[in-house]
Amino acid sequence: MKVFLTGASGVMGRSSIEALHHAGHDVVGLVRTDEHAAQVAATGAQPWRGDLYDGATLTAGMQGCDAVANLATKVPVGRAALRPGSLKAIDRIRLFGSRVVAEAAQRAGVGRMVQQSLSFIYAEQDDDWIDEHSPVDVTRATEPVVVAEDNVRAFAAAGGESVSLRFGLITGDDPNTAFLFRRAAAGRSIGLGEELSWMHVIHPDDVGTAVVHALTAPGGIYNVGSEPVQRRDYVDTIALAAGRKAGHFLPPWLLRLGAEKLEILTRSQRVSSQLFSDRTGWHPSHPKLTPDWFDELVRA
């Protein structure tokens, strides 16, 4: 296939370009700057200069493409997430950018759209397993993610095929994990929430292969990640990779300062990705969180 990719220069985009090329697909990557154009061209993908909110430019770039993968994000890193308005850019991408991309794909005659989503939107379920039928808890922090899924449903209602991938927390060689890794190496606290609650995580490499499998998946919503991990194990694994014996948790009062921004990161979510595996044959190359997920950070 020929795949138009937004967020091409980001963590998910780079992983997807590599996986798509490995599977024999051609990639057109949306970029905004000369620097990012050079980076995307160096991967063998075709850079397309444009803006996520410029429907005409997107439509032109999507001509002749079989699928669009909308992976555009702008996640605040570290302490920046606590600043007022820190989610403004990423919320706009999800609320409005996803609609512009979906409408451009429809005008260009693209048959399939893959939308990046998050499993954070599920309601807390303690130790119970979560699947695609589990309840979603919509707050100001999660509403933009739900709206983005609705925008690609509208694309499907107009005659296309849409797949939303509810990824776990990206964990590996990415900016936010690097921030936590540096804090852990310095002996500082990195854990959020109850120590025995559950998290849904995914290695960056597995994002790309999931996008590849989504190109032929039956339309719908899928959870995508590795085995769930308890927060205590998550924190200790990062600390161990960073040269410490154990990790530490942030005090509960700090979580209150973050309000809904941090609340979604503390929900106990024992998420199953079995449906996506059953329907597509996808399996993560990193099925369980281990210290080698952070090898690139150790070498940095």
GROMACS .gro file of C-alpha atoms in nm:
model
  300
    1MET     CA    1   0.000   0.000   0.000
    2LYS     CA    2   0.086   0.366  -0.016
    3VAL     CA    3   0.035   0.518   0.328
    4PHE     CA    4   0.010   0.885   0.422
    5LEU     CA    5   0.147   0.937   0.771
    6THR     CA    6   0.098   1.234   1.002
    7GLY     CA    7   0.337   1.275   1.294
    8ALA     CA    8   0.604   1.126   1.069
    9SER     CA    9   0.899   1.274   1.257
   10GLY     CA   10   0.778   1.172   1.604
   11VAL     CA   11   0.839   0.856   1.806
   12MET     CA   12   0.534   0.675   1.667
   13GLY     CA   13   0.595   0.804   1.317
   14ARG     CA   14   0.957   0.686   1.301
   15SER     CA   15   0.860   0.343   1.432
   16SER     CA   16   0.577   0.320   1.179
   17ILE     CA   17   0.790   0.424   0.882
   18GLU     CA   18   1.042   0.152   0.963
   19ALA     CA   19   0.773  -0.114   1.010
   20LEU     CA   20   0.578  -0.008   0.700
   21HIS     CA   21   0.889  -0.021   0.483
   22HIS     CA   22   0.984  -0.359   0.628
   23ALA     CA   23   0.636  -0.484   0.528
   24GLY     CA   24   0.683  -0.354   0.172
   25HIS     CA   25   0.465  -0.042   0.189
   26ASP     CA   26   0.544   0.306   0.058
   27VAL     CA   27   0.516   0.603   0.294
   28VAL     CA   28   0.440   0.972   0.247
   29GLY     CA   29   0.520   1.157   0.569
   30LEU     CA   30   0.367   1.494   0.664
   31VAL     CA   31   0.630   1.743   0.784
   32ARG     CA   32   0.631   2.114   0.868
   33THR     CA   33   1.000   2.203   0.864
   34ASP     CA   34   1.306   2.149   0.645
   35GLU     CA   35   1.475   1.967   0.932
   36HIS     CA   36   1.192   1.718   0.966
   37ALA     CA   37   1.170   1.681   0.589
   38ALA     CA   38   1.537   1.579   0.583
   39GLN     CA   39   1.483   1.334   0.868
   40VAL     CA   40   1.186   1.170   0.697
   41ALA     CA   41   1.366   1.157   0.359
   42ALA     CA   42   1.661   0.985   0.528
   43THR     CA   43   1.429   0.699   0.627
   44GLY     CA   44   1.332   0.642   0.265
   45ALA     CA   45   0.986   0.794   0.302
   46GLN     CA   46   0.862   1.078   0.084
   47PRO     CA   47   0.824   1.400   0.287
   48TRP     CA   48   0.518   1.613   0.220
   49ARG     CA   49   0.533   1.973   0.341
   50GLY     CA   50   0.210   2.088   0.498
   51ASP     CA   51   0.011   2.160   0.810
   52LEU     CA   52  -0.226   1.935   1.000
   53TYR     CA   53  -0.498   2.200   0.979
   54ASP     CA   54  -0.459   2.277   0.608
   55GLY     CA   55  -0.713   2.048   0.448
   56ALA     CA   56  -0.627   2.138   0.090
   57THR     CA   57  -0.258   2.060   0.134
   58LEU     CA   58  -0.341   1.734   0.311
   59THR     CA   59  -0.581   1.630   0.036
   60ALA     CA   60  -0.315   1.695  -0.226
   61GLY     CA   61  -0.058   1.490  -0.036
   62MET     CA   62  -0.299   1.201   0.008
   63GLN     CA   63  -0.372   1.163  -0.364
   64GLY     CA   64  -0.300   0.806  -0.471
   65CYS     CA   65  -0.269   0.681  -0.113
   66ASP     CA   66  -0.449   0.369   0.002
   67ALA     CA   67  -0.448   0.453   0.372
   68VAL     CA   68  -0.386   0.735   0.618
   69ALA     CA   69  -0.233   0.680   0.962
   70ASN     CA   70  -0.296   0.980   1.186
   71LEU     CA   71  -0.023   0.966   1.450
   72ALA     CA   72   0.016   1.338   1.513
   73THR     CA   73   0.064   1.432   1.880
   74LYS     CA   74   0.238   1.696   2.089
   75VAL     CA   75   0.282   1.542   2.433
   76PRO     CA   76   0.421   1.775   2.704
   77VAL     CA   77   0.734   1.629   2.863
   78GLY     CA   78   0.804   1.606   3.234
   79ARG     CA   79   0.721   1.907   3.449
   80ALA     CA   80   0.585   2.089   3.144
   81ALA     CA   81   0.273   1.875   3.174
   82LEU     CA   82   0.180   2.056   3.498
   83ARG     CA   83   0.189   2.403   3.347
   84PRO     CA   84  -0.141   2.580   3.269
   85GLY     CA   85  -0.243   2.516   2.910
   86SER     CA   86   0.010   2.236   2.865
   87LEU     CA   87  -0.246   2.016   2.687
   88LYS     CA   88  -0.377   2.290   2.461
   89ALA     CA   89  -0.172   2.188   2.157
   90ILE     CA   90  -0.237   1.815   2.180
   91ASP     CA   91  -0.606   1.870   2.255
   92ARG     CA   92  -0.636   2.083   1.940
   93ILE     CA   93  -0.467   1.808   1.738
   94ARG     CA   94  -0.721   1.555   1.861
   95LEU     CA   95  -1.032   1.771   1.862
   96PHE     CA   96  -0.981   1.950   1.531
   97GLY     CA   97  -0.676   1.808   1.357
   98SER     CA   98  -0.821   1.456   1.346
   99ARG     CA   99  -1.133   1.592   1.178
  100VAL     CA  100  -0.933   1.785   0.917
  101VAL     CA  101  -0.727   1.473   0.842
  102ALA     CA  102  -1.037   1.251   0.816
  103GLU     CA  103  -1.214   1.496   0.585
  104ALA     CA  104  -0.904   1.532   0.367
  105ALA     CA  105  -0.875   1.153   0.342
  106GLN     CA  106  -1.238   1.132   0.233
  107ARG     CA  107  -1.189   1.399  -0.035
  108ALA     CA  108  -0.876   1.225  -0.161
  109GLY     CA  109  -1.059   0.895  -0.198
  110VAL     CA  110  -0.847   0.714   0.061
  111GLY     CA  111  -1.005   0.384   0.161
  112ARG     CA  112  -0.874   0.335   0.515
  113MET     CA  113  -0.782   0.551   0.812
  114VAL     CA  114  -0.588   0.448   1.121
  115GLN     CA  115  -0.620   0.679   1.424
  116GLN     CA  116  -0.383   0.682   1.720
  117SER     CA  117  -0.581   0.663   2.045
  118LEU     CA  118  -0.512   0.585   2.412
  119SER     CA  119  -0.624   0.322   2.659
  120PHE     CA  120  -0.609   0.590   2.933
  121ILE     CA  121  -0.971   0.672   2.850
  122TYR     CA  122  -1.101   0.357   3.021
  123ALA     CA  123  -1.253   0.390   3.365
  124GLU     CA  124  -1.055   0.248   3.654
  125GLN     CA  125  -1.124  -0.124   3.698
  126ASP     CA  126  -0.893  -0.217   3.988
  127ASP     CA  127  -0.773  -0.575   3.918
  128ASP     CA  128  -1.043  -0.658   3.663
  129TRP     CA  129  -0.945  -0.708   3.300
  130ILE     CA  130  -1.033  -0.435   3.053
  131ASP     CA  131  -1.133  -0.508   2.693
  132GLU     CA  132  -1.283  -0.298   2.415
  133HIS     CA  133  -1.631  -0.323   2.570
  134SER     CA  134  -1.522  -0.184   2.908
  135PRO     CA  135  -1.661   0.154   3.015
  136VAL     CA  136  -1.484   0.476   2.920
  137ASP     CA  137  -1.450   0.759   3.173
  138VAL     CA  138  -1.476   1.090   2.989
  139THR     CA  139  -1.318   1.391   3.159
  140ARG     CA  140  -1.176   1.716   3.025
  141ALA     CA  141  -0.845   1.532   2.984
  142THR     CA  142  -0.986   1.233   2.794
  143GLU     CA  143  -1.262   1.398   2.591
  144PRO     CA  144  -1.030   1.501   2.301
  145VAL     CA  145  -0.922   1.137   2.260
  146VAL     CA  146  -1.285   1.025   2.241
  147VAL     CA  147  -1.364   1.300   1.989
  148ALA     CA  148  -1.073   1.189   1.768
  149GLU     CA  149  -1.217   0.837   1.763
  150ASP     CA  150  -1.557   0.982   1.671
  151ASN     CA  151  -1.400   1.176   1.382
  152VAL     CA  152  -1.266   0.858   1.225
  153ARG     CA  153  -1.601   0.687   1.283
  154ALA     CA  154  -1.749   0.961   1.069
  155PHE     CA  155  -1.495   0.870   0.800
  156ALA     CA  156  -1.619   0.510   0.818
  157ALA     CA  157  -1.982   0.621   0.808
  158ALA     CA  158  -1.904   0.801   0.482
  159GLY     CA  159  -1.790   0.474   0.324
  160GLY     CA  160  -1.431   0.423   0.436
  161GLU     CA  161  -1.276   0.178   0.680
  162SER     CA  162  -1.146   0.311   1.012
  163VAL     CA  163  -0.936   0.161   1.288
  164SER     CA  164  -0.861   0.330   1.620
  165LEU     CA  165  -0.566   0.190   1.814
  166ARG     CA  166  -0.588   0.246   2.188
  167PHE     CA  167  -0.217   0.232   2.270
  168GLY     CA  168  -0.076   0.189   2.616
  169LEU     CA  169   0.179   0.431   2.759
  170ILE     CA  170   0.479   0.446   2.524
  171THR     CA  171   0.776   0.326   2.727
  172GLY     CA  172   1.130   0.309   2.594
  173ASP     CA  173   1.339   0.550   2.390
  174ASP     CA  174   1.097   0.843   2.402
  175PRO     CA  175   1.117   1.188   2.567
  176ASN     CA  176   0.887   1.121   2.862
  177THR     CA  177   1.050   0.789   2.952
  178ALA     CA  178   1.390   0.960   2.920
  179PHE     CA  179   1.271   1.222   3.171
  180LEU     CA  180   1.167   0.950   3.417
  181PHE     CA  181   1.489   0.759   3.356
  182ARG     CA  182   1.701   1.065   3.446
  183ARG     CA  183   1.498   1.123   3.762
  184ALA     CA  184   1.530   0.758   3.865
  185ALA     CA  185   1.906   0.765   3.804
  186ALA     CA  186   1.927   1.062   4.040
  187GLY     CA  187   1.728   0.876   4.304
  188ARG     CA  188   1.420   1.092   4.263
  189SER     CA  189   1.056   0.984   4.264
  190ILE     CA  190   0.884   0.883   3.940
  191GLY     CA  191   0.583   0.669   4.037
  192LEU     CA  192   0.221   0.788   4.017
  193GLY     CA  193  -0.077   0.629   4.190
  194GLU     CA  194  -0.119   0.310   4.391
  195GLU     CA  195   0.179   0.079   4.380
  196LEU     CA  196  -0.023  -0.236   4.310
  197SER     CA  197  -0.251  -0.080   4.048
  198TRP     CA  198  -0.215  -0.176   3.682
  199MET     CA  199  -0.069   0.000   3.379
  200HIS     CA  200  -0.094  -0.058   3.006
  201VAL     CA  201   0.240   0.002   2.829
  202ILE     CA  202   0.388  -0.045   2.484
  203HIS     CA  203   0.741  -0.037   2.346
  204PRO     CA  204   0.791   0.216   2.062
  205ASP     CA  205   0.891  -0.061   1.820
  206ASP     CA  206   0.554  -0.228   1.865
  207VAL     CA  207   0.363   0.086   1.773
  208GLY     CA  208   0.491   0.060   1.417
  209THR     CA  209   0.408  -0.306   1.371
  210ALA     CA  210   0.060  -0.243   1.510
  211VAL     CA  211   0.005   0.028   1.247
  212VAL     CA  212   0.107  -0.221   0.978
  213HIS     CA  213  -0.143  -0.478   1.103
  214ALA     CA  214  -0.413  -0.212   1.130
  215LEU     CA  215  -0.396  -0.168   0.752
  216THR     CA  216  -0.575  -0.501   0.709
  217ALA     CA  217  -0.767  -0.524   1.037
  218PRO     CA  218  -1.147  -0.532   1.041
  219GLY     CA  219  -1.274  -0.183   1.113
  220GLY     CA  220  -1.319  -0.093   1.479
  221ILE     CA  221  -1.140  -0.005   1.802
  222TYR     CA  222  -0.855  -0.212   1.943
  223ASN     CA  223  -0.638  -0.209   2.253
  224VAL     CA  224  -0.269  -0.239   2.169
  225GLY     CA  225   0.011  -0.301   2.417
  226SER     CA  226   0.223  -0.550   2.606
  227GLU     CA  227   0.122  -0.744   2.915
  228PRO     CA  228  -0.019  -0.520   3.189
  229VAL     CA  229   0.232  -0.429   3.458
  230GLN     CA  230   0.181  -0.320   3.816
  231ARG     CA  231   0.309   0.030   3.893
  232ARG     CA  232   0.557  -0.092   4.152
  233ASP     CA  233   0.718  -0.319   3.890
  234TYR     CA  234   0.712  -0.038   3.631
  235VAL     CA  235   0.890   0.204   3.864
  236ASP     CA  236   1.142  -0.054   3.984
  237THR     CA  237   1.224  -0.168   3.630
  238ILE     CA  238   1.308   0.186   3.522
  239ALA     CA  239   1.512   0.242   3.838
  240LEU     CA  240   1.700  -0.086   3.789
  241ALA     CA  241   1.789   0.007   3.431
  242ALA     CA  242   1.904   0.346   3.560
  243GLY     CA  243   2.140   0.185   3.812
  244ARG     CA  244   1.921   0.200   4.124
  245LYS     CA  245   1.795  -0.083   4.343
  246ALA     CA  246   1.438   0.042   4.357
  247GLY     CA  247   1.221   0.330   4.244
  248HIS     CA  248   1.020   0.580   4.445
  249PHE     CA  249   0.666   0.717   4.422
  250LEU     CA  250   0.557   1.078   4.419
  251PRO     CA  251   0.347   1.197   4.716
  252PRO     CA  252  -0.033   1.201   4.673
  253TRP     CA  253  -0.054   1.577   4.727
  254LEU     CA  254   0.143   1.634   4.407
  255LEU     CA  255  -0.114   1.438   4.211
  256ARG     CA  256  -0.382   1.677   4.331
  257LEU     CA  257  -0.186   1.965   4.179
  258GLY     CA  258  -0.200   1.792   3.843
  259ALA     CA  259  -0.576   1.737   3.873
  260GLU     CA  260  -0.728   1.564   3.566
  261LYS     CA  261  -0.398   1.577   3.374
  262LEU     CA  262  -0.239   1.333   3.616
  263GLU     CA  263  -0.555   1.150   3.719
  264ILE     CA  264  -0.568   0.961   3.390
  265LEU     CA  265  -0.214   0.838   3.456
  266THR     CA  266  -0.311   0.684   3.790
  267ARG     CA  267  -0.612   0.477   3.687
  268SER     CA  268  -0.575   0.104   3.745
  269GLN     CA  269  -0.612  -0.041   3.396
  270ARG     CA  270  -0.538  -0.409   3.336
  271VAL     CA  271  -0.586  -0.386   2.963
  272SER     CA  272  -0.605  -0.684   2.729
  273SER     CA  273  -0.485  -0.657   2.368
  274GLN     CA  274  -0.610  -1.004   2.281
  275LEU     CA  275  -0.876  -0.891   2.034
  276PHE     CA  276  -0.624  -0.716   1.811
  277SER     CA  277  -0.396  -1.021   1.821
  278ASP     CA  278  -0.683  -1.256   1.742
  279ARG     CA  279  -0.809  -1.053   1.447
  280THR     CA  280  -0.477  -0.952   1.289
  281GLY     CA  281  -0.207  -1.189   1.412
  282TRP     CA  282  -0.018  -0.899   1.572
  283HIS     CA  283   0.198  -0.982   1.872
  284PRO     CA  284   0.436  -0.740   2.046
  285SER     CA  285   0.806  -0.803   2.000
  286HIS     CA  286   0.839  -0.673   2.356
  287PRO     CA  287   0.561  -0.867   2.531
  288LYS     CA  288   0.663  -0.792   2.891
  289LEU     CA  289   0.831  -0.491   3.051
  290THR     CA  290   1.198  -0.568   3.123
  291PRO     CA  291   1.509  -0.352   3.179
  292ASP     CA  292   1.623  -0.400   2.818
  293TRP     CA  293   1.339  -0.171   2.707
  294PHE     CA  294   1.565   0.112   2.824
  295ASP     CA  295   1.890   0.004   2.660
  296GLU     CA  296   1.897   0.311   2.433
  297LEU     CA  297   1.863   0.538   2.735
  298VAL     CA  298   2.142   0.354   2.915
  299ARG     CA  299   2.372   0.405   2.616
  300ALA     CA  300   2.275   0.772   2.574
   0.00000   0.00000   0.00000
